[in-house]
PDB file of C-alpha atoms in Angstrom:
ATOM      1  CA  MET A   1      20.962 -27.462   6.312  1.00  0.00           C
ATOM      2  CA  TYR A   2      19.688 -23.980   7.090  1.00  0.00           C
ATOM      3  CA  GLU A   3      16.141 -25.325   7.262  1.00  0.00           C
ATOM      4  CA  LYS A   4      17.206 -27.940   9.919  1.00  0.00           C
ATOM      5  CA  VAL A   5      19.105 -25.334  11.905  1.00  0.00           C
ATOM      6  CA  ARG A   6      16.267 -22.830  11.725  1.00  0.00           C
ATOM      7  CA  GLY A   7      13.750 -25.495  12.823  1.00  0.00           C
ATOM      8  CA  TYR A   8      15.892 -26.631  15.698  1.00  0.00           C
ATOM      9  CA  LEU A   9      16.579 -23.090  16.919  1.00  0.00           C
ATOM     10  CA  TRP A  10      12.925 -21.997  16.573  1.00  0.00           C
ATOM     11  CA  ARG A  11      11.741 -25.081  18.561  1.00  0.00           C
ATOM     12  CA  ARG A  12      14.312 -24.361  21.206  1.00  0.00           C
ATOM     13  CA  GLY A  13      13.420 -20.699  21.118  1.00  0.00           C
ATOM     14  CA  GLY A  14       9.865 -21.424  22.096  1.00  0.00           C
ATOM     15  CA  SER A  15      11.082 -22.552  25.564  1.00  0.00           C
ATOM     16  CA  ILE A  16      14.258 -20.635  26.315  1.00  0.00           C
ATOM     17  CA  MET A  17      14.134 -17.476  24.253  1.00  0.00           C
ATOM     18  CA  GLY A  18      11.847 -14.455  24.103  1.00  0.00           C
ATOM     19  CA  VAL A  19      10.695 -12.653  20.984  1.00  0.00           C
ATOM     20  CA  LYS A  20      13.718 -10.413  20.854  1.00  0.00           C
ATOM     21  CA  CYS A  21      16.178 -13.368  21.071  1.00  0.00           C
ATOM     22  CA  ARG A  22      14.280 -15.287  18.361  1.00  0.00           C
ATOM     23  CA  ALA A  23      14.283 -12.177  16.191  1.00  0.00           C
ATOM     24  CA  CYS A  24      18.062 -11.829  16.678  1.00  0.00           C
ATOM     25  CA  VAL A  25      18.631 -15.493  15.759  1.00  0.00           C
ATOM     26  CA  ALA A  26      16.379 -14.926  12.734  1.00  0.00           C
ATOM     27  CA  ILE A  27      18.529 -11.968  11.585  1.00  0.00           C
ATOM     28  CA  VAL A  28      21.684 -14.032  11.743  1.00  0.00           C
ATOM     29  CA  LEU A  29      20.085 -16.991   9.754  1.00  0.00           C
ATOM     30  CA  ILE A  30      18.631 -14.578   7.197  1.00  0.00           C
ATOM     31  CA  ILE A  31      22.067 -12.948   6.611  1.00  0.00           C
ATOM     32  CA  LEU A  32      23.709 -16.371   6.267  1.00  0.00           C
ATOM     33  CA  LEU A  33      21.078 -17.661   3.953  1.00  0.00           C
ATOM     34  CA  LEU A  34      21.036 -14.542   1.785  1.00  0.00           C
ATOM     35  CA  GLY A  35      24.825 -14.736   1.590  1.00  0.00           C
ATOM     36  CA  SER A  36      24.711 -18.361   0.326  1.00  0.00           C
ATOM     37  CA  LEU A  37      22.059 -17.536  -2.250  1.00  0.00           C
ATOM     38  CA  TRP A  38      24.078 -14.662  -3.693  1.00  0.00           C
ATOM     39  CA  LEU A  39      27.235 -16.683  -3.640  1.00  0.00           C
ATOM     40  CA  TYR A  40      26.017 -19.891  -5.272  1.00  0.00           C
ATOM     41  CA  GLY A  41      23.365 -18.537  -7.685  1.00  0.00           C
ATOM     42  CA  SER A  42      20.832 -15.921  -8.465  1.00  0.00           C
ATOM     43  CA  LEU A  43      17.817 -15.541  -6.258  1.00  0.00           C
ATOM     44  CA  GLU A  44      15.500 -15.944  -9.202  1.00  0.00           C
ATOM     45  CA  HIS A  45      16.979 -19.472  -9.777  1.00  0.00           C
ATOM     46  CA  GLN A  46      16.610 -20.196  -6.105  1.00  0.00           C
ATOM     47  CA  TRP A  47      12.925 -19.228  -5.947  1.00  0.00           C
ATOM     48  CA  ASP A  48      12.163 -21.383  -8.957  1.00  0.00           C
ATOM     49  CA  THR A  49      13.734 -24.300  -7.109  1.00  0.00           C
ATOM     50  CA  CYS A  50      11.739 -23.356  -4.032  1.00  0.00           C
ATOM     51  CA  LEU A  51       8.526 -23.444  -6.014  1.00  0.00           C
ATOM     52  CA  LYS A  52       9.325 -26.947  -7.354  1.00  0.00           C
ATOM     53  CA  ILE A  53      10.011 -28.211  -3.862  1.00  0.00           C
ATOM     54  CA  TYR A  54       6.853 -26.496  -2.557  1.00  0.00           C
ATOM     55  CA  THR A  55       4.608 -28.153  -5.185  1.00  0.00           C
ATOM     56  CA  SER A  56       3.487 -31.735  -4.998  1.00  0.00           C
ATOM     57  CA  ASN A  57       2.704 -34.315  -7.681  1.00  0.00           C
ATOM     58  CA  LYS A  58      -0.181 -35.730  -5.705  1.00  0.00           C
ATOM     59  CA  LYS A  59      -3.656 -34.949  -6.935  1.00  0.00           C
ATOM     60  CA  PHE A  60      -5.155 -32.148  -4.887  1.00  0.00           C
ATOM     61  CA  PRO A  61      -8.596 -32.733  -3.480  1.00  0.00           C
ATOM     62  CA  SER A  62     -11.540 -30.770  -4.928  1.00  0.00           C
ATOM     63  CA  LEU A  63     -12.954 -27.771  -3.064  1.00  0.00           C
ATOM     64  CA  ASN A  64     -15.566 -28.622  -0.487  1.00  0.00           C
ATOM     65  CA  LYS A  65     -17.040 -25.148  -0.908  1.00  0.00           C
ATOM     66  CA  THR A  66     -16.620 -23.321  -4.182  1.00  0.00           C
ATOM     67  CA  ASN A  67     -15.718 -19.717  -3.841  1.00  0.00           C
ATOM     68  CA  ILE A  68     -18.749 -17.492  -4.601  1.00  0.00           C
ATOM     69  CA  SER A  69     -18.794 -15.502  -7.864  1.00  0.00           C
ATOM     70  CA  GLU A  70     -19.585 -11.845  -7.522  1.00  0.00           C
ATOM     71  CA  GLU A  71     -21.132  -9.725 -10.238  1.00  0.00           C
ATOM     72  CA  GLY A  72     -20.727 -12.330 -12.841  1.00  0.00           C
ATOM     73  CA  GLU A  73     -17.215 -13.225 -11.890  1.00  0.00           C
ATOM     74  CA  ALA A  74     -16.330 -16.943 -12.424  1.00  0.00           C
ATOM     75  CA  PRO A  75     -15.289 -19.013  -9.389  1.00  0.00           C
ATOM     76  CA  LEU A  76     -11.583 -19.440  -9.033  1.00  0.00           C
ATOM     77  CA  ILE A  77     -10.265 -22.920  -9.835  1.00  0.00           C
ATOM     78  CA  LEU A  78      -7.679 -25.044  -8.054  1.00  0.00           C
ATOM     79  CA  CYS A  79      -4.069 -24.764  -9.111  1.00  0.00           C
ATOM     80  CA  PRO A  80      -2.700 -28.282  -9.634  1.00  0.00           C
ATOM     81  CA  GLY A  81       0.297 -29.317  -7.593  1.00  0.00           C
ATOM     82  CA  GLN A  82       0.396 -26.459  -5.088  1.00  0.00           C
ATOM     83  CA  ARG A  83      -0.187 -26.502  -1.355  1.00  0.00           C
ATOM     84  CA  PHE A  84      -1.406 -22.854  -1.386  1.00  0.00           C
ATOM     85  CA  GLN A  85      -4.684 -22.474  -3.246  1.00  0.00           C
ATOM     86  CA  VAL A  86      -6.016 -18.998  -3.791  1.00  0.00           C
ATOM     87  CA  ALA A  87      -9.460 -20.556  -4.567  1.00  0.00           C
ATOM     88  CA  GLU A  88      -9.469 -22.171  -1.124  1.00  0.00           C
ATOM     89  CA  LEU A  89      -8.456 -18.915   0.595  1.00  0.00           C
ATOM     90  CA  LEU A  90     -11.230 -17.011  -1.201  1.00  0.00           C
ATOM     91  CA  ALA A  91     -13.760 -19.739  -0.298  1.00  0.00           C
ATOM     92  CA  HIS A  92     -12.962 -19.586   3.383  1.00  0.00           C
ATOM     93  CA  LEU A  93     -12.935 -15.827   3.487  1.00  0.00           C
ATOM     94  CA  GLN A  94     -16.356 -15.688   1.864  1.00  0.00           C
ATOM     95  CA  THR A  95     -17.774 -18.278   4.194  1.00  0.00           C
ATOM     96  CA  ALA A  96     -16.608 -16.523   7.354  1.00  0.00           C
ATOM     97  CA  PRO A  97     -18.965 -13.523   7.537  1.00  0.00           C
ATOM     98  CA  VAL A  98     -22.239 -14.452   9.258  1.00  0.00           C
ATOM     99  CA  SER A  99     -25.391 -12.437  10.215  1.00  0.00           C
ATOM    100  CA  ALA A 100     -24.901  -8.632   9.967  1.00  0.00           C
ATOM    101  CA  ASN A 101     -21.729  -8.077  11.897  1.00  0.00           C
ATOM    102  CA  ASP A 102     -20.034 -11.346  12.989  1.00  0.00           C
ATOM    103  CA  VAL A 103     -17.351 -13.780  11.657  1.00  0.00           C
ATOM    104  CA  LEU A 104     -17.413 -17.543  12.011  1.00  0.00           C
ATOM    105  CA  LEU A 105     -14.237 -18.793  13.752  1.00  0.00           C
ATOM    106  CA  LYS A 106     -13.644 -21.974  11.860  1.00  0.00           C
ATOM    107  CA  PRO A 107     -13.536 -20.463   8.341  1.00  0.00           C
ATOM    108  CA  TYR A 108     -11.633 -17.437   9.751  1.00  0.00           C
ATOM    109  CA  LEU A 109      -8.878 -19.805  11.078  1.00  0.00           C
ATOM    110  CA  ALA A 110      -9.063 -21.883   7.856  1.00  0.00           C
ATOM    111  CA  SER A 111      -8.378 -18.781   5.798  1.00  0.00           C
ATOM    112  CA  TRP A 112      -5.242 -18.193   8.017  1.00  0.00           C
ATOM    113  CA  ASP A 113      -4.142 -21.727   7.186  1.00  0.00           C
ATOM    114  CA  GLU A 114      -3.994 -20.817   3.560  1.00  0.00           C
ATOM    115  CA  LEU A 115      -2.354 -17.443   4.241  1.00  0.00           C
ATOM    116  CA  ILE A 116       0.357 -19.289   6.211  1.00  0.00           C
ATOM    117  CA  LYS A 117       0.849 -21.588   3.189  1.00  0.00           C
ATOM    118  CA  PHE A 118       1.107 -18.476   1.074  1.00  0.00           C
ATOM    119  CA  MET A 119       3.904 -17.028   3.170  1.00  0.00           C
ATOM    120  CA  GLU A 120       5.627 -20.397   3.548  1.00  0.00           C
ATOM    121  CA  ALA A 121       5.789 -20.579  -0.312  1.00  0.00           C
ATOM    122  CA  LEU A 122       7.871 -17.457  -0.304  1.00  0.00           C
ATOM    123  CA  GLY A 123      10.734 -19.358   1.278  1.00  0.00           C
ATOM    124  CA  PRO A 124      12.106 -19.982   4.753  1.00  0.00           C
ATOM    125  CA  MET A 125      12.919 -16.352   5.509  1.00  0.00           C
ATOM    126  CA  VAL A 126       9.353 -15.142   5.209  1.00  0.00           C
ATOM    127  CA  GLY A 127       8.372 -18.495   6.769  1.00  0.00           C
ATOM    128  CA  LEU A 128       9.901 -17.295  10.009  1.00  0.00           C
ATOM    129  CA  ILE A 129       7.060 -14.772  10.240  1.00  0.00           C
ATOM    130  CA  SER A 130       4.376 -17.388   9.396  1.00  0.00           C
ATOM    131  CA  GLN A 131       5.438 -19.575  12.295  1.00  0.00           C
ATOM    132  CA  GLU A 132       4.666 -16.891  14.774  1.00  0.00           C
ATOM    133  CA  ILE A 133       1.267 -16.435  13.184  1.00  0.00           C
ATOM    134  CA  GLU A 134       0.537 -20.145  13.187  1.00  0.00           C
ATOM    135  CA  SER A 135       1.187 -20.280  16.867  1.00  0.00           C
ATOM    136  CA  LYS A 136      -1.653 -17.797  17.421  1.00  0.00           C
ATOM    137  CA  THR A 137      -4.116 -19.857  15.395  1.00  0.00           C
ATOM    138  CA  SER A 138      -3.079 -22.967  17.338  1.00  0.00           C
ATOM    139  CA  ILE A 139      -3.677 -21.333  20.640  1.00  0.00           C
ATOM    140  CA  ILE A 140      -7.203 -20.238  19.650  1.00  0.00           C
ATOM    141  CA  ARG A 141      -7.971 -23.778  18.368  1.00  0.00           C
ATOM    142  CA  ASP A 142      -6.691 -25.264  21.583  1.00  0.00           C
ATOM    143  CA  LEU A 143      -8.847 -22.963  23.705  1.00  0.00           C
ATOM    144  CA  ALA A 144     -11.866 -23.872  21.534  1.00  0.00           C
ATOM    145  CA  ARG A 145     -11.283 -27.589  21.970  1.00  0.00           C
ATOM    146  CA  LYS A 146     -10.991 -27.188  25.770  1.00  0.00           C
ATOM    147  CA  ALA A 147     -14.105 -25.013  25.882  1.00  0.00           C
ATOM    148  CA  GLU A 148     -16.043 -27.530  23.783  1.00  0.00           C
ATOM    149  CA  ALA A 149     -15.000 -30.418  26.001  1.00  0.00           C
ATOM    150  CA  GLU A 150     -16.001 -28.370  29.076  1.00  0.00           C
ATOM    151  CA  ALA A 151     -19.425 -27.612  27.450  1.00  0.00           C
ATOM    152  CA  GLU A 152     -19.951 -31.361  26.837  1.00  0.00           C
ATOM    153  CA  LYS A 153     -19.110 -32.118  30.496  1.00  0.00           C
ATOM    154  CA  ARG A 154     -21.665 -29.468  31.565  1.00  0.00           C
ATOM    155  CA  LYS A 155     -24.270 -30.938  29.215  1.00  0.00           C
ATOM    156  CA  ILE A 156     -23.707 -34.441  30.712  1.00  0.00           C
ATOM    157  CA  LEU A 157     -23.818 -33.019  34.231  1.00  0.00           C
ATOM    158  CA  THR A 158     -27.103 -31.204  33.529  1.00  0.00           C
ATOM    159  CA  MET A 159     -28.718 -34.302  31.950  1.00  0.00           C
ATOM    160  CA  GLY A 160     -27.621 -36.287  35.024  1.00  0.00           C
ATOM    161  CA  ARG A 161     -29.215 -33.759  37.369  1.00  0.00           C
ATOM    162  CA  ASP A 162     -32.438 -33.701  35.432  1.00  0.00           C
ATOM    163  CA  SER A 163     -32.541 -37.486  35.609  1.00  0.00           C
ATOM    164  CA  ASP A 164     -32.033 -37.415  39.416  1.00  0.00           C
ATOM    165  CA  LEU A 165     -34.819 -34.866  39.707  1.00  0.00           C
ATOM    166  CA  VAL A 166     -37.257 -37.114  37.758  1.00  0.00           C
ATOM    167  CA  VAL A 167     -36.420 -40.115  39.929  1.00  0.00           C
ATOM    168  CA  SER A 168     -36.452 -38.402  43.390  1.00  0.00           C
ATOM    169  CA  HIS A 169     -38.012 -34.993  42.997  1.00  0.00           C
ATOM    170  CA  ASN A 170     -39.543 -35.273  46.443  1.00  0.00           C
ATOM    171  CA  ARG A 171     -36.401 -36.715  48.131  1.00  0.00           C
ATOM    172  CA  PRO A 172     -34.506 -34.232  50.293  1.00  0.00           C
ATOM    173  CA  SER A 173     -30.961 -33.556  49.177  1.00  0.00           C
ATOM    174  CA  ASN A 174     -27.938 -32.748  51.395  1.00  0.00           C
ATOM    175  CA  SER A 175     -25.727 -31.862  48.424  1.00  0.00           C
ATOM    176  CA  SER A 176     -24.512 -28.353  48.165  1.00  0.00           C
ATOM    177  CA  LYS A 177     -25.203 -26.047  45.188  1.00  0.00           C
ATOM    178  CA  THR A 178     -22.606 -26.086  42.400  1.00  0.00           C
ATOM    179  CA  ASP A 179     -20.921 -22.984  41.009  1.00  0.00           C
ATOM    180  CA  LEU A 180     -21.105 -24.295  37.499  1.00  0.00           C
ATOM    181  CA  LYS A 181     -23.267 -22.185  35.183  1.00  0.00           C
ATOM    182  CA  VAL A 182     -25.132 -24.062  32.549  1.00  0.00           C
ATOM    183  CA  SER A 183     -26.942 -22.317  29.769  1.00  0.00           C
ATOM    184  CA  GLY A 184     -28.281 -23.104  26.290  1.00  0.00           C
ATOM    185  CA  ASP A 185     -25.233 -21.508  24.624  1.00  0.00           C
ATOM    186  CA  THR A 186     -22.463 -23.234  26.565  1.00  0.00           C
ATOM    187  CA  PHE A 187     -19.831 -23.271  23.806  1.00  0.00           C
ATOM    188  CA  GLY A 188     -18.393 -19.808  23.045  1.00  0.00           C
ATOM    189  CA  TYR A 189     -15.949 -20.292  20.261  1.00  0.00           C
ATOM    190  CA  THR A 190     -18.362 -20.522  17.330  1.00  0.00           C
ATOM    191  CA  SER A 191     -17.735 -17.012  16.109  1.00  0.00           C
ATOM    192  CA  ILE A 192     -15.574 -13.997  16.976  1.00  0.00           C
ATOM    193  CA  ARG A 193     -18.291 -12.291  18.924  1.00  0.00           C
ATOM    194  CA  SER A 194     -19.296 -15.434  20.766  1.00  0.00           C
ATOM    195  CA  MET A 195     -15.644 -15.980  21.722  1.00  0.00           C
ATOM    196  CA  ILE A 196     -15.359 -12.369  23.051  1.00  0.00           C
ATOM    197  CA  LYS A 197     -18.550 -12.857  25.066  1.00  0.00           C
ATOM    198  CA  TRP A 198     -17.364 -16.280  26.421  1.00  0.00           C
ATOM    199  CA  GLU A 199     -13.979 -15.036  27.448  1.00  0.00           C
ATOM    200  CA  LEU A 200     -15.306 -11.966  29.129  1.00  0.00           C
ATOM    201  CA  GLU A 201     -17.880 -13.895  31.052  1.00  0.00           C
ATOM    202  CA  ASN A 202     -15.376 -16.426  32.216  1.00  0.00           C
ATOM    203  CA  ASN A 203     -12.741 -13.772  33.134  1.00  0.00           C
ATOM    204  CA  LEU A 204     -10.210 -15.025  30.604  1.00  0.00           C
ATOM    205  CA  VAL A 205      -9.350 -11.555  29.369  1.00  0.00           C
ATOM    206  CA  ASN A 206      -7.170  -9.047  31.328  1.00  0.00           C
ATOM    207  CA  PHE A 207      -6.950  -5.486  30.014  1.00  0.00           C
ATOM    208  CA  GLN A 208      -3.906  -4.575  32.164  1.00  0.00           C
ATOM    209  CA  THR A 209      -1.592  -7.664  32.002  1.00  0.00           C
ATOM    210  CA  PHE A 210      -0.732 -10.324  29.582  1.00  0.00           C
ATOM    211  CA  THR A 211      -3.063 -13.395  29.366  1.00  0.00           C
ATOM    212  CA  ASN A 212      -2.908 -16.028  26.611  1.00  0.00           C
ATOM    213  CA  SER A 213      -6.584 -15.591  25.765  1.00  0.00           C
ATOM    214  CA  GLY A 214      -8.323 -16.159  22.430  1.00  0.00           C
ATOM    215  CA  CYS A 215      -9.094 -12.376  22.239  1.00  0.00           C
ATOM    216  CA  ARG A 216      -5.406 -11.429  22.640  1.00  0.00           C
ATOM    217  CA  ASN A 217      -4.266 -13.847  19.982  1.00  0.00           C
ATOM    218  CA  LEU A 218      -7.125 -12.772  17.762  1.00  0.00           C
ATOM    219  CA  LEU A 219      -5.895  -9.208  17.993  1.00  0.00           C
ATOM    220  CA  ARG A 220      -2.394 -10.274  16.868  1.00  0.00           C
ATOM    221  CA  LEU A 221      -3.944 -12.061  13.867  1.00  0.00           C
ATOM    222  CA  HIS A 222      -6.082  -9.098  13.146  1.00  0.00           C
ATOM    223  CA  ARG A 223      -3.111  -6.820  12.937  1.00  0.00           C
ATOM    224  CA  ALA A 224      -1.233  -9.190  10.641  1.00  0.00           C
ATOM    225  CA  LEU A 225      -4.286  -9.536   8.373  1.00  0.00           C
ATOM    226  CA  LEU A 226      -4.247  -5.794   7.764  1.00  0.00           C
ATOM    227  CA  TRP A 227      -0.540  -6.002   6.671  1.00  0.00           C
ATOM    228  CA  LEU A 228      -1.313  -8.869   4.280  1.00  0.00           C
ATOM    229  CA  GLN A 229      -4.372  -7.205   2.865  1.00  0.00           C
ATOM    230  CA  SER A 230      -2.374  -3.967   2.316  1.00  0.00           C
ATOM    231  CA  PHE A 231       0.421  -5.915   0.685  1.00  0.00           C
ATOM    232  CA  LEU A 232      -1.838  -7.846  -1.740  1.00  0.00           C
ATOM    233  CA  LEU A 233      -3.682  -4.618  -2.587  1.00  0.00           C
ATOM    234  CA  GLU A 234      -0.381  -2.986  -3.665  1.00  0.00           C
ATOM    235  CA  LEU A 235       0.590  -6.164  -5.459  1.00  0.00           C
ATOM    236  CA  SER A 236      -2.649  -6.120  -7.409  1.00  0.00           C
ATOM    237  CA  LYS A 237      -2.001  -2.585  -8.808  1.00  0.00           C
ATOM    238  CA  GLY A 238      -0.876  -2.559 -12.489  1.00  0.00           C
ATOM    239  CA  GLY A 239       1.246   0.621 -12.182  1.00  0.00           C
ATOM    240  CA  ASP A 240       0.964   3.900 -14.010  1.00  0.00           C
ATOM    241  CA  GLU A 241       1.189   4.026 -17.728  1.00  0.00           C
ATOM    242  CA  GLY A 242       4.781   3.928 -18.941  1.00  0.00           C
ATOM    243  CA  GLU A 243       6.157   3.160 -15.397  1.00  0.00           C
ATOM    244  CA  PRO A 244       7.656  -0.202 -14.389  1.00  0.00           C
ATOM    245  CA  LEU A 245       5.876  -2.266 -11.792  1.00  0.00           C
ATOM    246  CA  ARG A 246       7.410  -1.989  -8.362  1.00  0.00           C
ATOM    247  CA  LYS A 247       9.199  -4.856  -6.715  1.00  0.00           C
ATOM    248  CA  PRO A 248       7.188  -7.078  -4.285  1.00  0.00           C
ATOM    249  CA  SER A 249       9.919  -6.760  -1.760  1.00  0.00           C
ATOM    250  CA  GLU A 250       9.610  -2.953  -1.742  1.00  0.00           C
ATOM    251  CA  LEU A 251       5.777  -3.137  -1.390  1.00  0.00           C
ATOM    252  CA  CYS A 252       5.877  -5.631   1.364  1.00  0.00           C
ATOM    253  CA  LYS A 253       8.352  -3.618   3.327  1.00  0.00           C
ATOM    254  CA  GLU A 254       6.380  -0.412   2.899  1.00  0.00           C
ATOM    255  CA  THR A 255       3.094  -2.024   3.866  1.00  0.00           C
ATOM    256  CA  TYR A 256       4.723  -3.651   6.810  1.00  0.00           C
ATOM    257  CA  GLN A 257       6.109  -0.370   8.033  1.00  0.00           C
ATOM    258  CA  ARG A 258       2.637   1.267   7.728  1.00  0.00           C
ATOM    259  CA  THR A 259       0.809  -1.455   9.599  1.00  0.00           C
ATOM    260  CA  LEU A 260       2.358  -4.277  11.635  1.00  0.00           C
ATOM    261  CA  SER A 261       5.741  -2.774  12.428  1.00  0.00           C
ATOM    262  CA  LYS A 262       4.469  -0.393  15.013  1.00  0.00           C
ATOM    263  CA  HIS A 263       3.461  -3.360  17.213  1.00  0.00           C
ATOM    264  CA  HIS A 264       6.901  -4.980  17.019  1.00  0.00           C
ATOM    265  CA  THR A 265      10.193  -4.438  18.778  1.00  0.00           C
ATOM    266  CA  TRP A 266      13.271  -3.104  16.995  1.00  0.00           C
ATOM    267  CA  TRP A 267      14.715  -6.642  16.692  1.00  0.00           C
ATOM    268  CA  VAL A 268      11.540  -8.024  15.184  1.00  0.00           C
ATOM    269  CA  ARG A 269      11.314  -5.174  12.692  1.00  0.00           C
ATOM    270  CA  ARG A 270      14.909  -5.611  11.502  1.00  0.00           C
ATOM    271  CA  ALA A 271      14.333  -9.447  11.080  1.00  0.00           C
ATOM    272  CA  ALA A 272      11.195  -8.866   9.102  1.00  0.00           C
ATOM    273  CA  GLU A 273      12.709  -6.202   6.829  1.00  0.00           C
ATOM    274  CA  LEU A 274      15.747  -8.438   6.151  1.00  0.00           C
ATOM    275  CA  ALA A 275      13.344 -11.297   5.185  1.00  0.00           C
ATOM    276  CA  PHE A 276      11.591  -9.010   2.683  1.00  0.00           C
ATOM    277  CA  ILE A 277      14.863  -8.310   0.820  1.00  0.00           C
ATOM    278  CA  ALA A 278      14.937 -11.797  -0.594  1.00  0.00           C
ATOM    279  CA  MET A 279      11.198 -11.870  -1.597  1.00  0.00           C
ATOM    280  CA  PRO A 280      10.736 -13.267  -5.147  1.00  0.00           C
ATOM    281  CA  GLU A 281       9.732 -11.183  -8.141  1.00  0.00           C
ATOM    282  CA  ARG A 282       6.260 -10.843  -9.603  1.00  0.00           C
ATOM    283  CA  PRO A 283       6.362 -13.923 -12.026  1.00  0.00           C
ATOM    284  CA  TYR A 284       6.683 -16.102  -8.877  1.00  0.00           C
ATOM    285  CA  PHE A 285       3.490 -14.609  -7.441  1.00  0.00           C
ATOM    286  CA  PHE A 286       1.759 -15.181 -10.730  1.00  0.00           C
ATOM    287  CA  LYS A 287       2.461 -18.907 -10.413  1.00  0.00           C
ATOM    288  CA  LEU A 288       1.173 -18.919  -6.853  1.00  0.00           C
ATOM    289  CA  VAL A 289      -2.229 -17.492  -7.825  1.00  0.00           C
ATOM    290  CA  CYS A 290      -2.340 -19.465 -11.095  1.00  0.00           C
ATOM    291  CA  VAL A 291      -2.135 -16.594 -13.595  1.00  0.00           C
ATOM    292  CA  ASP A 292       0.223 -15.497 -16.352  1.00  0.00           C
ATOM    293  CA  THR A 293       0.006 -11.763 -16.443  1.00  0.00           C
ATOM    294  CA  GLN A 294      -0.329  -8.754 -14.163  1.00  0.00           C
ATOM    295  CA  ALA A 295      -3.734  -7.990 -15.525  1.00  0.00           C
ATOM    296  CA  GLU A 296      -4.991 -11.496 -14.506  1.00  0.00           C
ATOM    297  CA  ALA A 297      -3.323 -11.103 -11.151  1.00  0.00           C
ATOM    298  CA  THR A 298      -5.051  -7.870 -10.594  1.00  0.00           C
ATOM    299  CA  VAL A 299      -8.502  -9.429 -11.019  1.00  0.00           C
ATOM    300  CA  VAL A 300      -7.731 -12.425  -8.724  1.00  0.00           C
ATOM    301  CA  LEU A 301      -5.995 -10.420  -5.977  1.00  0.00           C
ATOM    302  CA  ASP A 302      -8.734  -7.706  -6.054  1.00  0.00           C
ATOM    303  CA  ARG A 303     -11.312 -10.363  -5.128  1.00  0.00           C
ATOM    304  CA  VAL A 304      -9.124 -11.641  -2.320  1.00  0.00           C
ATOM    305  CA  VAL A 305      -8.477  -8.132  -0.967  1.00  0.00           C
ATOM    306  CA  ARG A 306     -12.212  -7.368  -0.894  1.00  0.00           C
ATOM    307  CA  ALA A 307     -13.027 -10.612   0.884  1.00  0.00           C
ATOM    308  CA  ILE A 308     -10.244  -9.913   3.456  1.00  0.00           C
ATOM    309  CA  GLY A 309     -11.655  -6.408   3.871  1.00  0.00           C
ATOM    310  CA  GLU A 310     -15.111  -7.727   4.819  1.00  0.00           C
ATOM    311  CA  VAL A 311     -13.680 -10.065   7.437  1.00  0.00           C
ATOM    312  CA  TYR A 312     -11.237  -7.444   8.751  1.00  0.00           C
ATOM    313  CA  ASP A 313     -13.875  -4.665   9.083  1.00  0.00           C
ATOM    314  CA  ARG A 314     -16.313  -6.976  11.114  1.00  0.00           C
ATOM    315  CA  THR A 315     -13.487  -8.079  13.396  1.00  0.00           C
ATOM    316  CA  GLU A 316     -12.348  -4.477  13.864  1.00  0.00           C
ATOM    317  CA  VAL A 317     -15.822  -3.405  14.936  1.00  0.00           C
ATOM    318  CA  ALA A 318     -16.231  -6.336  17.347  1.00  0.00           C
ATOM    319  CA  LEU A 319     -12.884  -5.693  18.992  1.00  0.00           C
ATOM    320  CA  LYS A 320     -13.437  -1.987  19.224  1.00  0.00           C
ATOM    321  CA  GLU A 321     -16.876  -2.321  20.827  1.00  0.00           C
ATOM    322  CA  HIS A 322     -15.245  -4.181  23.695  1.00  0.00           C
ATOM    323  CA  ASN A 323     -12.187  -1.959  23.883  1.00  0.00           C
ATOM    324  CA  MET A 324      -9.837  -4.758  22.852  1.00  0.00           C
ATOM    325  CA  LEU A 325      -7.695  -3.014  20.171  1.00  0.00           C
ATOM    326  CA  ASP A 326      -4.915  -2.460  22.659  1.00  0.00           C
ATOM    327  CA  LEU A 327      -4.825  -5.696  24.662  1.00  0.00           C
ATOM    328  CA  PRO A 328      -1.359  -6.256  26.263  1.00  0.00           C
TER     329      PRO A 328
END
């Protein structure tokens, strides 16, 4: 019932409510859902049920690109029956870096697809956050499709002009010159740097006012990636000798406060922090990354954190070079 209500309100919120209103609705829904979980059973039991619903009995397809082993590390394997696959995430992250300082856009967005599945696996409360992130990836993909279609039109137009020139190169023409610029590199959404160059050249980025550009949405994803990297890093730590491991909910809240929260309004911060309260315990995360112990989780998460760091650092440099770290 809560899932249907949440879905309806969120869809309606996209057209009639701003971020503050959606955060307010999220807070109310989170409080109601938390109350029902505490009233009708323990949270641990509820997360076990959530994982069963989240998994599927269908055979999961094999990896198209196996994640790369580093320093003798064995490639990660697929975890049967789950939508989120840490092996897929690592494969996309390792494929994204290109040349010396760039990041390919398709594997970058594909890695976000897996991170969104990861957040959705933590339940509907954290899933509220993932929906906002998913909207950013959708915008960039839509812009890429439109740019690709435009590039194809330009290519056809250029071929038509060349054909006309061959047939009537001596025939006088009364047609006016076109404003359309055609170059060898007509499609700009191949990598992060090519997207930045494309959008700057086509005046799609505004440094003073809001525009729904790919660069602006990339910046929002970039900030969220730092939060997730910080959270997974803390989750990978085994704890000091003799001291108990800290709860994931505490780690997630602290890393959020250090990173992403400074870019959010008060309402959004409250909604996010309430969502973290109901975050599952460590055994649930072990299942998500297909391990049984904290020591095994440390090995897997350390590889993911390093791969995220490579992508994050390259993106940070590209955005900083073009003064895009504070786009409105």
